[in-house]
Short mmCIF file of C-alpha atoms and ligand atoms in Angstrom, two decimals:
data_model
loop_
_atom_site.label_atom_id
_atom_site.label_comp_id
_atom_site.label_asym_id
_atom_site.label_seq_id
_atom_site.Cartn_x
_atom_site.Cartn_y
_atom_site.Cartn_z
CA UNK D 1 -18.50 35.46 22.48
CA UNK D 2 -21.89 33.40 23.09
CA UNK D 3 -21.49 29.56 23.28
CA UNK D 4 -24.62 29.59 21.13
CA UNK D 5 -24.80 26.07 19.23
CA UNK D 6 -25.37 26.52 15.36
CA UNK D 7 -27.93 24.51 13.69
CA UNK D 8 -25.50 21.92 11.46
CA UNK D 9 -26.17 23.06 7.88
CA UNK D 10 -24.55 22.27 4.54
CA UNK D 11 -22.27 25.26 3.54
CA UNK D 12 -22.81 26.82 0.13
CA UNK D 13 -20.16 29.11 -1.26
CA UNK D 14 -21.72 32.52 -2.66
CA UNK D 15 -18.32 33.32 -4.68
CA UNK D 16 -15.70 33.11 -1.90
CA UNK D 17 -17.54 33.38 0.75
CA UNK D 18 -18.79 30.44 2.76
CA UNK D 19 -23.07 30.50 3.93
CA UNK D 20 -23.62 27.77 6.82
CA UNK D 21 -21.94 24.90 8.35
CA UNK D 22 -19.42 26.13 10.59
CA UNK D 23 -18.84 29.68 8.47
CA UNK D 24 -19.53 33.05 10.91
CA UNK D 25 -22.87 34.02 10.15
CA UNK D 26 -22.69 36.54 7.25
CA UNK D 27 -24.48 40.18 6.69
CA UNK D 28 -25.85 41.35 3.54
CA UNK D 29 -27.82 43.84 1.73
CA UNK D 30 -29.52 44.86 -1.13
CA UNK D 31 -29.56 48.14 -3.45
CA UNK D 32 -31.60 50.09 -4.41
CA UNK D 33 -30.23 51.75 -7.67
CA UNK D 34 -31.89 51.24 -11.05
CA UNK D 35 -29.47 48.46 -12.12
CA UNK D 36 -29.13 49.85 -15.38
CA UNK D 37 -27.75 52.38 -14.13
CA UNK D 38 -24.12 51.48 -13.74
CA UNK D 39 -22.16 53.92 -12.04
CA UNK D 40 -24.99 54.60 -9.78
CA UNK D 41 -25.29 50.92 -8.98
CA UNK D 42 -21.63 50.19 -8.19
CA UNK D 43 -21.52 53.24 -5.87
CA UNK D 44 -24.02 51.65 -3.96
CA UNK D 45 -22.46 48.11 -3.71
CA UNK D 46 -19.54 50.18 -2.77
CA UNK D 47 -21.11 51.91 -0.23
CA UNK D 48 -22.72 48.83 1.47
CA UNK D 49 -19.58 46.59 1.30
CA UNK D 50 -17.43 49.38 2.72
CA UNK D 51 -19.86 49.42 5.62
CA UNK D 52 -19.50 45.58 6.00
CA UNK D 53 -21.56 44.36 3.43
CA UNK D 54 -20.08 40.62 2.38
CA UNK D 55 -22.65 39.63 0.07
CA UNK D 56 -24.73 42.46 -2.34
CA UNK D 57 -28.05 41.91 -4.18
CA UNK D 58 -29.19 43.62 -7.51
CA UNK D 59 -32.50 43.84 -9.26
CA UNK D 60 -32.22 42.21 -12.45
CA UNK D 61 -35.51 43.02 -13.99
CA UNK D 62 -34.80 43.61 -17.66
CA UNK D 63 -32.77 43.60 -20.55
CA UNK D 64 -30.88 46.67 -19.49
CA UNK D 65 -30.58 45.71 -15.78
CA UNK D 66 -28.99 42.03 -17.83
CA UNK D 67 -26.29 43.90 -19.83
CA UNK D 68 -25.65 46.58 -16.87
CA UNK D 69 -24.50 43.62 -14.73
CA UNK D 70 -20.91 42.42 -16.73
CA UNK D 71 -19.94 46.46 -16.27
CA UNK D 72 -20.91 46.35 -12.95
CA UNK D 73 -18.63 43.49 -11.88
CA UNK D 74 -16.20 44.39 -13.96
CA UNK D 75 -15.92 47.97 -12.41
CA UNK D 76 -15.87 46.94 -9.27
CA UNK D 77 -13.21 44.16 -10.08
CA UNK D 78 -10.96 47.41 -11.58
CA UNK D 79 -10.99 48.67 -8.06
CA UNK D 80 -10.44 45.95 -6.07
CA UNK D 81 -13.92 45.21 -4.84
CA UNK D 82 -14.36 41.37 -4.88
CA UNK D 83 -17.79 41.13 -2.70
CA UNK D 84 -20.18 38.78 -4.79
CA UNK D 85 -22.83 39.63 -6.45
CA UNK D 86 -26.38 38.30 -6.11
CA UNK D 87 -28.88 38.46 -8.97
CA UNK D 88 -32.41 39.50 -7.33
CA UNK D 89 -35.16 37.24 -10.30
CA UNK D 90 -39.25 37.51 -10.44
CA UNK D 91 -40.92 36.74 -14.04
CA UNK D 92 -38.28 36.81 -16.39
CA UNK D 93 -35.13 34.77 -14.67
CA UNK D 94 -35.37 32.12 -16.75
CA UNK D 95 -35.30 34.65 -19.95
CA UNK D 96 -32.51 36.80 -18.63
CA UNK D 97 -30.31 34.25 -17.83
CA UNK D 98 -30.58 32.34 -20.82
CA UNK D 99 -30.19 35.45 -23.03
CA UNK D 100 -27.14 36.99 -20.75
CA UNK D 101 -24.69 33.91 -20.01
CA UNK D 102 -22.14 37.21 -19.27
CA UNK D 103 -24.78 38.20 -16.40
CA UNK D 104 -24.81 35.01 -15.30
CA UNK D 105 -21.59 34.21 -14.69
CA UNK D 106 -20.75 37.40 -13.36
CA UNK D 107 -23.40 37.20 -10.76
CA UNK D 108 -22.31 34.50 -7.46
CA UNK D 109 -25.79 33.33 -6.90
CA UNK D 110 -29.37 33.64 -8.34
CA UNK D 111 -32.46 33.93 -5.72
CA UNK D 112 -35.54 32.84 -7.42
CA UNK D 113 -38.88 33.65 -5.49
CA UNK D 114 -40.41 30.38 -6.54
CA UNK D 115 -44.23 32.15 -6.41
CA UNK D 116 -42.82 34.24 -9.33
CA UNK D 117 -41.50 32.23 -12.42
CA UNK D 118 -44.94 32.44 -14.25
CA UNK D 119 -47.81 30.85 -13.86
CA UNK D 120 -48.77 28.09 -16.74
CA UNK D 121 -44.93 27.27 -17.15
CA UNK D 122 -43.90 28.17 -13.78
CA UNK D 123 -41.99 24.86 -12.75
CA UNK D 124 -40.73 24.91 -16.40
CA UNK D 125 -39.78 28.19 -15.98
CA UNK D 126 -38.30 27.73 -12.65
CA UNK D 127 -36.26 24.90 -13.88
CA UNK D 128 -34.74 26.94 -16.06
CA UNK D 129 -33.31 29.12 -13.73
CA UNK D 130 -31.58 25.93 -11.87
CA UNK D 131 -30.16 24.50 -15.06
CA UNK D 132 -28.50 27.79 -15.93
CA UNK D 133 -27.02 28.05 -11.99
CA UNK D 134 -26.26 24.10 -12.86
CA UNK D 135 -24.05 25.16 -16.15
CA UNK D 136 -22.60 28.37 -14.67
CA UNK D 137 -21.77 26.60 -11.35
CA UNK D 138 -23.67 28.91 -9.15
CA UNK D 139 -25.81 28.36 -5.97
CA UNK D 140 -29.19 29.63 -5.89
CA UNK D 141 -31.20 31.38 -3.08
CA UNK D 142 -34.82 29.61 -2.93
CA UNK D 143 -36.83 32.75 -1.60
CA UNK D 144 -40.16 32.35 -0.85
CA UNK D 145 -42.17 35.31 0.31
CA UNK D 146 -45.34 35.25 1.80
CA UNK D 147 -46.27 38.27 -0.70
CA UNK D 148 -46.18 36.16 -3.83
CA UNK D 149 -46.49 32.82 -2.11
CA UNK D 150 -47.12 30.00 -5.08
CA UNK D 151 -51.20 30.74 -4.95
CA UNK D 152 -51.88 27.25 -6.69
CA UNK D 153 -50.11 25.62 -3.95
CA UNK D 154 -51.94 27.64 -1.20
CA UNK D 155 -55.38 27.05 -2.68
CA UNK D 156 -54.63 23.26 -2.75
CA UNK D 157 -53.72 23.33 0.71
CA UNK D 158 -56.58 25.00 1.50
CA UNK D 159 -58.85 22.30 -0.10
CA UNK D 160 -57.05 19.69 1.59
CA UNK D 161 -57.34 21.43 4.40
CA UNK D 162 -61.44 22.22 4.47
CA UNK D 163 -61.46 17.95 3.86
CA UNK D 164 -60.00 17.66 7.67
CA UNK D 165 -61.68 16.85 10.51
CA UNK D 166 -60.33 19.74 12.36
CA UNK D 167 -59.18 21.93 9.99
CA UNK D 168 -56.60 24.49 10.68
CA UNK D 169 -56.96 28.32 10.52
CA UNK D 170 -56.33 29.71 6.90
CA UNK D 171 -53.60 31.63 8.83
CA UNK D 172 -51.77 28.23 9.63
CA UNK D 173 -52.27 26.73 6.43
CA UNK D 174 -50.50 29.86 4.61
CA UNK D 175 -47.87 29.25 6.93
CA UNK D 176 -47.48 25.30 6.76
CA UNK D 177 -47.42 26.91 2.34
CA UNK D 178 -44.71 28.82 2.67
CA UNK D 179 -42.55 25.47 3.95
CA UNK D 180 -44.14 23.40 2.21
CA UNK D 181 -43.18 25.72 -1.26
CA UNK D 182 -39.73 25.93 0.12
CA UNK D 183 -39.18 22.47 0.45
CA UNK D 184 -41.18 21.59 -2.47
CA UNK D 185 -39.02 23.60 -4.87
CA UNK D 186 -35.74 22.42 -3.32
CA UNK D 187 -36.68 19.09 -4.05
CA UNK D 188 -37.66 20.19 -7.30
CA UNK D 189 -34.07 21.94 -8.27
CA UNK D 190 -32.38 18.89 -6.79
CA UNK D 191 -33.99 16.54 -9.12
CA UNK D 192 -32.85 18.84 -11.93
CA UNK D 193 -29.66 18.11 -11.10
CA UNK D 194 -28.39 20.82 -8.82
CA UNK D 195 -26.22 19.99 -5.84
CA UNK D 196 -27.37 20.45 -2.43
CA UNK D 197 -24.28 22.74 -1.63
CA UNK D 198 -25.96 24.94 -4.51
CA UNK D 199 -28.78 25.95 -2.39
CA UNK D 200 -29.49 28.18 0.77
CA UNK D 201 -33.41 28.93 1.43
CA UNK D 202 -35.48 31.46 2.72
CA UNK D 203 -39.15 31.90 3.91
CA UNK D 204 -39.40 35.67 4.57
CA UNK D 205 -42.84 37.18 6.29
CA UNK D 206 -43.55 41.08 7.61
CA UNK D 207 -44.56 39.62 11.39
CA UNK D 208 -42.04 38.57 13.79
CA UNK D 209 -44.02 35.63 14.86
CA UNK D 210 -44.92 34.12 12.06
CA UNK D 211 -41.48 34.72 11.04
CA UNK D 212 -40.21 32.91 14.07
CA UNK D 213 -42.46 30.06 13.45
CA UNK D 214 -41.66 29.53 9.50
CA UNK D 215 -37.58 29.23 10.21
CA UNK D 216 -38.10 26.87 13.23
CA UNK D 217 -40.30 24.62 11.02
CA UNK D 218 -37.63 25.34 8.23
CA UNK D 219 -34.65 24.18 10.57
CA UNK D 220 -35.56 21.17 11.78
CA UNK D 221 -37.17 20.36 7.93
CA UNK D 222 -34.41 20.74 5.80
CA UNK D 223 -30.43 21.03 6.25
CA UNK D 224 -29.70 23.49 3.44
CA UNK D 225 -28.04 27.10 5.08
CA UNK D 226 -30.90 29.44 6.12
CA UNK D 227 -30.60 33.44 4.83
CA UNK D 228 -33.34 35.31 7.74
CA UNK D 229 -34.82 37.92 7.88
CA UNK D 230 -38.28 39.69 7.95
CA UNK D 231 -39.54 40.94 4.10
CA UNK D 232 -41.04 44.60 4.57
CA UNK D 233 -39.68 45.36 7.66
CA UNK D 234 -40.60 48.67 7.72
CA UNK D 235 -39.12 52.63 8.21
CA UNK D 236 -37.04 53.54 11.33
CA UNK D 237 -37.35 52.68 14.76
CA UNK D 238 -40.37 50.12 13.44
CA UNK D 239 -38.34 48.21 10.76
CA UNK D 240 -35.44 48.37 13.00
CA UNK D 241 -37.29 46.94 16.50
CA UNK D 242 -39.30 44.36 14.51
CA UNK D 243 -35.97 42.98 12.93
CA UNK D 244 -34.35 42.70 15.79
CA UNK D 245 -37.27 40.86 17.81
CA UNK D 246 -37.15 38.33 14.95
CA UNK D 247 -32.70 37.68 14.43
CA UNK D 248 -32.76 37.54 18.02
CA UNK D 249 -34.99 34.55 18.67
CA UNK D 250 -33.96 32.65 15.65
CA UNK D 251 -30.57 33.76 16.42
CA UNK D 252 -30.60 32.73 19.84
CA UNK D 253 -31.80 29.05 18.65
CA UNK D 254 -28.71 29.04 16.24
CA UNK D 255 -30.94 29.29 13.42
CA UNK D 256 -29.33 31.28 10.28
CA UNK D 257 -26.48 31.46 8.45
CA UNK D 258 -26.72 34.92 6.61
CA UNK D 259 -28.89 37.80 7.67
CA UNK D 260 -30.69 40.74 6.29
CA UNK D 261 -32.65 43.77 7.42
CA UNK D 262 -35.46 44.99 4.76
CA UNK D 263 -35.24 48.67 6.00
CA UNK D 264 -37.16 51.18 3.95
CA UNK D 265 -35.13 53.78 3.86
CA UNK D 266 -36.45 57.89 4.61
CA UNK D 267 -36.07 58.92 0.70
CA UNK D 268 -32.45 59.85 0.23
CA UNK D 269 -31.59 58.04 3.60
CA UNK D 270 -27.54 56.03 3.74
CA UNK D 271 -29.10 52.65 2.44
CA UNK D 272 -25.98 51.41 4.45
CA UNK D 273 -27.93 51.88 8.00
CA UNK D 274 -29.23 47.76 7.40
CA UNK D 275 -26.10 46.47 7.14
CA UNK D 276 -25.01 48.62 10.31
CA UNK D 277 -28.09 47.06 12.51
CA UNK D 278 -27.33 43.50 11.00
CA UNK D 279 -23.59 44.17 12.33
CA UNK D 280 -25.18 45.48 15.92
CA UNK D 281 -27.31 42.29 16.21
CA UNK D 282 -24.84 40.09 15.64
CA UNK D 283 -22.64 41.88 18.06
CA UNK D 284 -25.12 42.09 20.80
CA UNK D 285 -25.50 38.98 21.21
CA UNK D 286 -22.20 38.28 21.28
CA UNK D 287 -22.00 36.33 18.08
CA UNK D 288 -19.67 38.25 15.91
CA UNK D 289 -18.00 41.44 16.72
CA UNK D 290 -17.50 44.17 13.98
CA UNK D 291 -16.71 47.58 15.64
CA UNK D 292 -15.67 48.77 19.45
CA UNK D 293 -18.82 49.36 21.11
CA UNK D 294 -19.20 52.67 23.48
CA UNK D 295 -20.97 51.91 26.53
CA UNK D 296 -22.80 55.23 27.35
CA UNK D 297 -25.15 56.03 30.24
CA UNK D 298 -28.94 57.20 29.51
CA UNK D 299 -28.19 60.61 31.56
CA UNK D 300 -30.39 61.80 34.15
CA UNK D 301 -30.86 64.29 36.92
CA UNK D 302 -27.49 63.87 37.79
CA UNK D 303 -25.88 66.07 34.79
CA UNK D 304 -27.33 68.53 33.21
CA UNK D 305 -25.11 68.80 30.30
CA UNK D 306 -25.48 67.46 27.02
CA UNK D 307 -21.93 67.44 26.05
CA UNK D 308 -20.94 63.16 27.78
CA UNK D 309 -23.43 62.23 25.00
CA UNK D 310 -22.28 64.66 22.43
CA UNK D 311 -18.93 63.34 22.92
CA UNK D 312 -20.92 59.46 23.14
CA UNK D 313 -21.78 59.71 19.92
CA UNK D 314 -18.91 61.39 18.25
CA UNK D 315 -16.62 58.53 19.52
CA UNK D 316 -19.02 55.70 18.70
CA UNK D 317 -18.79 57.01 14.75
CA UNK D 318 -14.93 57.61 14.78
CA UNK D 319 -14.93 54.35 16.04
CA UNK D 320 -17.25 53.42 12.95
CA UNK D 321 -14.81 55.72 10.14
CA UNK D 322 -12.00 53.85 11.53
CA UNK D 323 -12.70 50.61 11.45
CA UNK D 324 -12.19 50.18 7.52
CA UNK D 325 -8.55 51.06 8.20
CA UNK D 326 -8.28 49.49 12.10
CA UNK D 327 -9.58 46.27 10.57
CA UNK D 328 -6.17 44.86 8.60
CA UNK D 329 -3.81 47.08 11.18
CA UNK D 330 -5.28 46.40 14.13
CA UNK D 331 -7.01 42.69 14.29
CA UNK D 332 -8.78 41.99 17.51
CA UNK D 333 -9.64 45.75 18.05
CA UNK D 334 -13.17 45.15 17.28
CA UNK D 335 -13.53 43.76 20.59
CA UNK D 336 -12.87 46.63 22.38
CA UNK D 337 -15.20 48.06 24.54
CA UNK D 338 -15.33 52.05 25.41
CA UNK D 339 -16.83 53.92 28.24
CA UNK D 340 -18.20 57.36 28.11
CA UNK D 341 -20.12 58.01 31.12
CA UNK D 342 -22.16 61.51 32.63
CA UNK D 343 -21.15 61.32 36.29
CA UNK D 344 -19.19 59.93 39.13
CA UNK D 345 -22.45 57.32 39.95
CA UNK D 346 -22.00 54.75 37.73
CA UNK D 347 -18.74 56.78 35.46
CA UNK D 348 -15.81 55.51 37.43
CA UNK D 349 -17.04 51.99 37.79
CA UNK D 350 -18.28 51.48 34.28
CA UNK D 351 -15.02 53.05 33.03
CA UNK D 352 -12.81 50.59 34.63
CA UNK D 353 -15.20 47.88 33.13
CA UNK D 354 -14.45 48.94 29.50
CA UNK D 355 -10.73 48.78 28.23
CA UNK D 356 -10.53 52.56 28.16
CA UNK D 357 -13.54 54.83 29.95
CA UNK D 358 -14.01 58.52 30.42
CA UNK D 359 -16.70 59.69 33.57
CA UNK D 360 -17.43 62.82 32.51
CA UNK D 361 -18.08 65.46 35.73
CA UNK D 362 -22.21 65.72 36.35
CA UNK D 363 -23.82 68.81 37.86
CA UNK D 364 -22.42 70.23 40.84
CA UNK D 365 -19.22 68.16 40.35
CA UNK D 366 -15.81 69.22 40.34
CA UNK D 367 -14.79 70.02 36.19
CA UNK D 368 -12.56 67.03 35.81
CA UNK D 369 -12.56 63.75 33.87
CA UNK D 370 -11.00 60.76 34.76
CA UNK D 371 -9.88 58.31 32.30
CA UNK D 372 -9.29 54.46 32.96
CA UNK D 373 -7.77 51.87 30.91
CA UNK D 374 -7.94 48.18 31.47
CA UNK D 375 -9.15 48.75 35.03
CA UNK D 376 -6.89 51.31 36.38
CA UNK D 377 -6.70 55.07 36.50
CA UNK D 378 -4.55 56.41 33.74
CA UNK D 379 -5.48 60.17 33.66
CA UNK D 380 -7.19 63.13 34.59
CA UNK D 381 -8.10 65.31 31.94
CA UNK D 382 -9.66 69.26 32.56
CA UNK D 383 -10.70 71.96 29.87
CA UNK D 384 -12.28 72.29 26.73
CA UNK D 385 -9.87 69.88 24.97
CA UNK D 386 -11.30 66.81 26.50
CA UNK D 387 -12.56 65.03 23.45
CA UNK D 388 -9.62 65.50 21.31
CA UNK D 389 -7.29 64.57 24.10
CA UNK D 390 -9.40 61.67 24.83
CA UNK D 391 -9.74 60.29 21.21
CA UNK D 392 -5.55 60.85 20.99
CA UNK D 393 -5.42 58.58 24.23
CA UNK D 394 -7.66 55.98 22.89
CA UNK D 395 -6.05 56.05 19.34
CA UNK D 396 -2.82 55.57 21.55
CA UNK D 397 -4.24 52.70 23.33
CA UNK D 398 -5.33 50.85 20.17
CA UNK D 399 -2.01 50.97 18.63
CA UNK D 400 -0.29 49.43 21.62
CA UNK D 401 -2.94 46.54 22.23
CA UNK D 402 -3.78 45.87 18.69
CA UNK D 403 -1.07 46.49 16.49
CA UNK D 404 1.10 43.76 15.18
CA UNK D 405 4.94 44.94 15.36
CA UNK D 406 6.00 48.08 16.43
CA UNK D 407 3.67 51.31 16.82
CA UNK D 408 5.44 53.94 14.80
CA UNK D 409 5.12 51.52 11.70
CA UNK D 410 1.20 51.62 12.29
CA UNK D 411 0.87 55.40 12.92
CA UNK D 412 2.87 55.63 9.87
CA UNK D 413 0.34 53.24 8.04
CA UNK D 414 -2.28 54.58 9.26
CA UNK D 415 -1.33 58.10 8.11
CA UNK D 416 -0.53 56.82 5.01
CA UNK D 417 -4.10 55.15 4.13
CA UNK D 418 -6.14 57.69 5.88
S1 LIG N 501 -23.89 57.70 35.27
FE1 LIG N 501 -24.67 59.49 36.34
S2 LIG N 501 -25.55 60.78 34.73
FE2 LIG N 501 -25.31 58.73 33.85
S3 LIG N 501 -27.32 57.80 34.21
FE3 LIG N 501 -25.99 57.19 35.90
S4 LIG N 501 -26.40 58.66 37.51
FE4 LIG N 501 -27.20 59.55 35.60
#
């Protein structure tokens, strides 16, 4: 694990799970379902919190989205499914909540985008919202988003701005806004009444820099638990790059306490793929671990065969459809680290770095496979079985590393659950 040092933050508890101070940095999403549409919606939550989801978010937009959110919780409480649930406010929070106290208390936090509570009422409005978290005992999430950034405040800073000797570019003042509306409206739900281990804040842009430049201003600001991430990251290998340029530097200067990826999904796409690159960021840098990673060479020249990363990939997601079971019978085995590598060049030698490698034979080599477990040679396997035989080795080697008492009890419970 890194020896990255945390920023010291207050820690807020979103139902029973712990944002900042000394808590692992947590991973959440968002759905996408029409809340109002219950079954839909809890499928979803479902979905993302079996793929490691520990907090959820739901639009609550309307009446319907209001009443759908008691069912929703109380569905997923029939089966078991405790992650808490985040109401997602713009406009109407301070309507909604006051007109569904059971959507209230079943949510475990409220995020208010302070540039959205109205505009004549809006601190009215937006005090609202804190005295209902206040009376159900709920911390808030003070989101401010460069999209609907509080344009009163911005064209004041503006004007003070133009006054100065050397002003700053409107680009800079819109950024010093979005701290300044962050901080402003902390201060603001603070002097309602609401405790400081009530609120976590974020200041979410679309560009990694001025991302990077909002938290770091953010951090050394204000000490309340910091959610990151970049709003609108994008589709695909865009959304997914530009998220991970902005984690990592904030990440790297211990800077966040929960994280996010905004990725649009292709329509239809597993809405579960954010949560999965949240995980692999974290786990890259060596912050929290989550699932076994495969180490797997880029091919080359060297093998002409497709099947080393054929077999690469099909062992990196039973690694992934295991975990949910390997998690409570197995602890520790998400720190495992698999090898599957396309000749004897870098194979052998990356394979005994892993705690269980494969070197698949390249061109021109002889048909063989060598396997290696914590450093040594183990086997040598031949034929067209060598991906079932290697998967039975590596379940094997989990069971005797990882498992608790003795190994036939696991196989058994394994068995059982799957
Ligand atoms: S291990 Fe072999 S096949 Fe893989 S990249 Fe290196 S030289 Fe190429």
């Amino acid at each position: 694990m890194s020896d990255i040092k945390r920023r010291d933050s207050i820690q807020v508890m979103v139902g029973d799970v712990p944002v900042g101070g000394k808590a692992p940095i947590v991973v959440q999403s968002m759905t996408n379902t029409d809340t109002s549409d219950v079954d839909a919606t809890v499928e979803q939550i479902k979905h993302l919190h079996n793929a490691g989801s520990e907090i959820v978010r739901i639009t609550v937009n309307n009446d319907d989205a209001a009443q759908a959110v008691p069912k929703i919780k109380e569905k997923l409480l029939a089966d078991d499914v405790t992650v808490p649930l985040v109401g997602d406010f713009h406009y109407n929070g301070h309507k909604l909540l006051v007109d569904y106290p059971e959507a209230a208390q079943a949510l475990s936090k409220f995020r208010i985008n302070p540039g959205n509570t109205g505009t004549k009422t809006r601190d009215e409005n937006f005090c609202t919202i804190v005295e209902q978290a206040i009376k159900h005992e709920k911390p808030v999430r003070i989101g401010v988003n460069w999209g609907s950034l509080d344009q009163k405040l911005l064209a004041k800073k503006m004007d003070e701005n133009s006054e100065l000797e050397n002003p700053k570019s409107s680009k800079q003042v819109m950024l010093d806004t979005m701290v300044e509306s962050a901080r402003r409206s902390a201060e603001l739900a603070e002097s309602v009444g609401l405790a400081s281990n009530k609120i976590i804040i974020s200041c979410k842009m679309s560009h990694v820099q001025d991302v990077v430049h909002v938290y770091e201003r953010i951090a050394e600001l204000l000490d309340y638990p910091l959610h990151v991430g970049l709003t609108e990251a994008g589709m695909g290998m865009k959304g997914t790059v530009s998220s991970t340029a902005a984690l990592s530097v904030l990440l790297q200067q211990g800077i966040g306490d929960t994280i996010r990826v905004s990725l649009t999904p292709k329509p239809g796409g597993d809405r579960a793929k954010e949560v999965r690159i949240c995980q692999q960021i974290l786990q890259s840098l060596g912050i929290r671990n989550f699932v076994p990673q495969v180490t797997a060479c880029p091919g080359c020249g060297r093998t002409n065969s497709t099947y080393f990363q054929e077999l690469a990939d099909e062992i990196q997601d039973y690694l992934r459809d295991m975990m949910p079971i390997w998690r409570d019978v197995y602890p520790g085995v998400e720190e495992m680290n698999v090898a599957v590598m396309g000749c004897v060049v870098n194979g052998p030698g990356e394979s005994r770095n892993a705690n269980i490698g494969i070197s698949l034979p390249g061109t021109f080599e002889e048909p063989k496979a060598p396997v290696y477990m914590d450093g040594e040679h183990y086997t040598t396997l031949r034929g067209d079985g060598i991906g079932e035989e290697f998967r039975n080795i590596l379940d094997e080697y989990v069971m005797r590393n990882y498992g608790q008492s003795n190994g036939q009890e696991e196989q058994e419970t394994v068995e059982e659950t799957g």
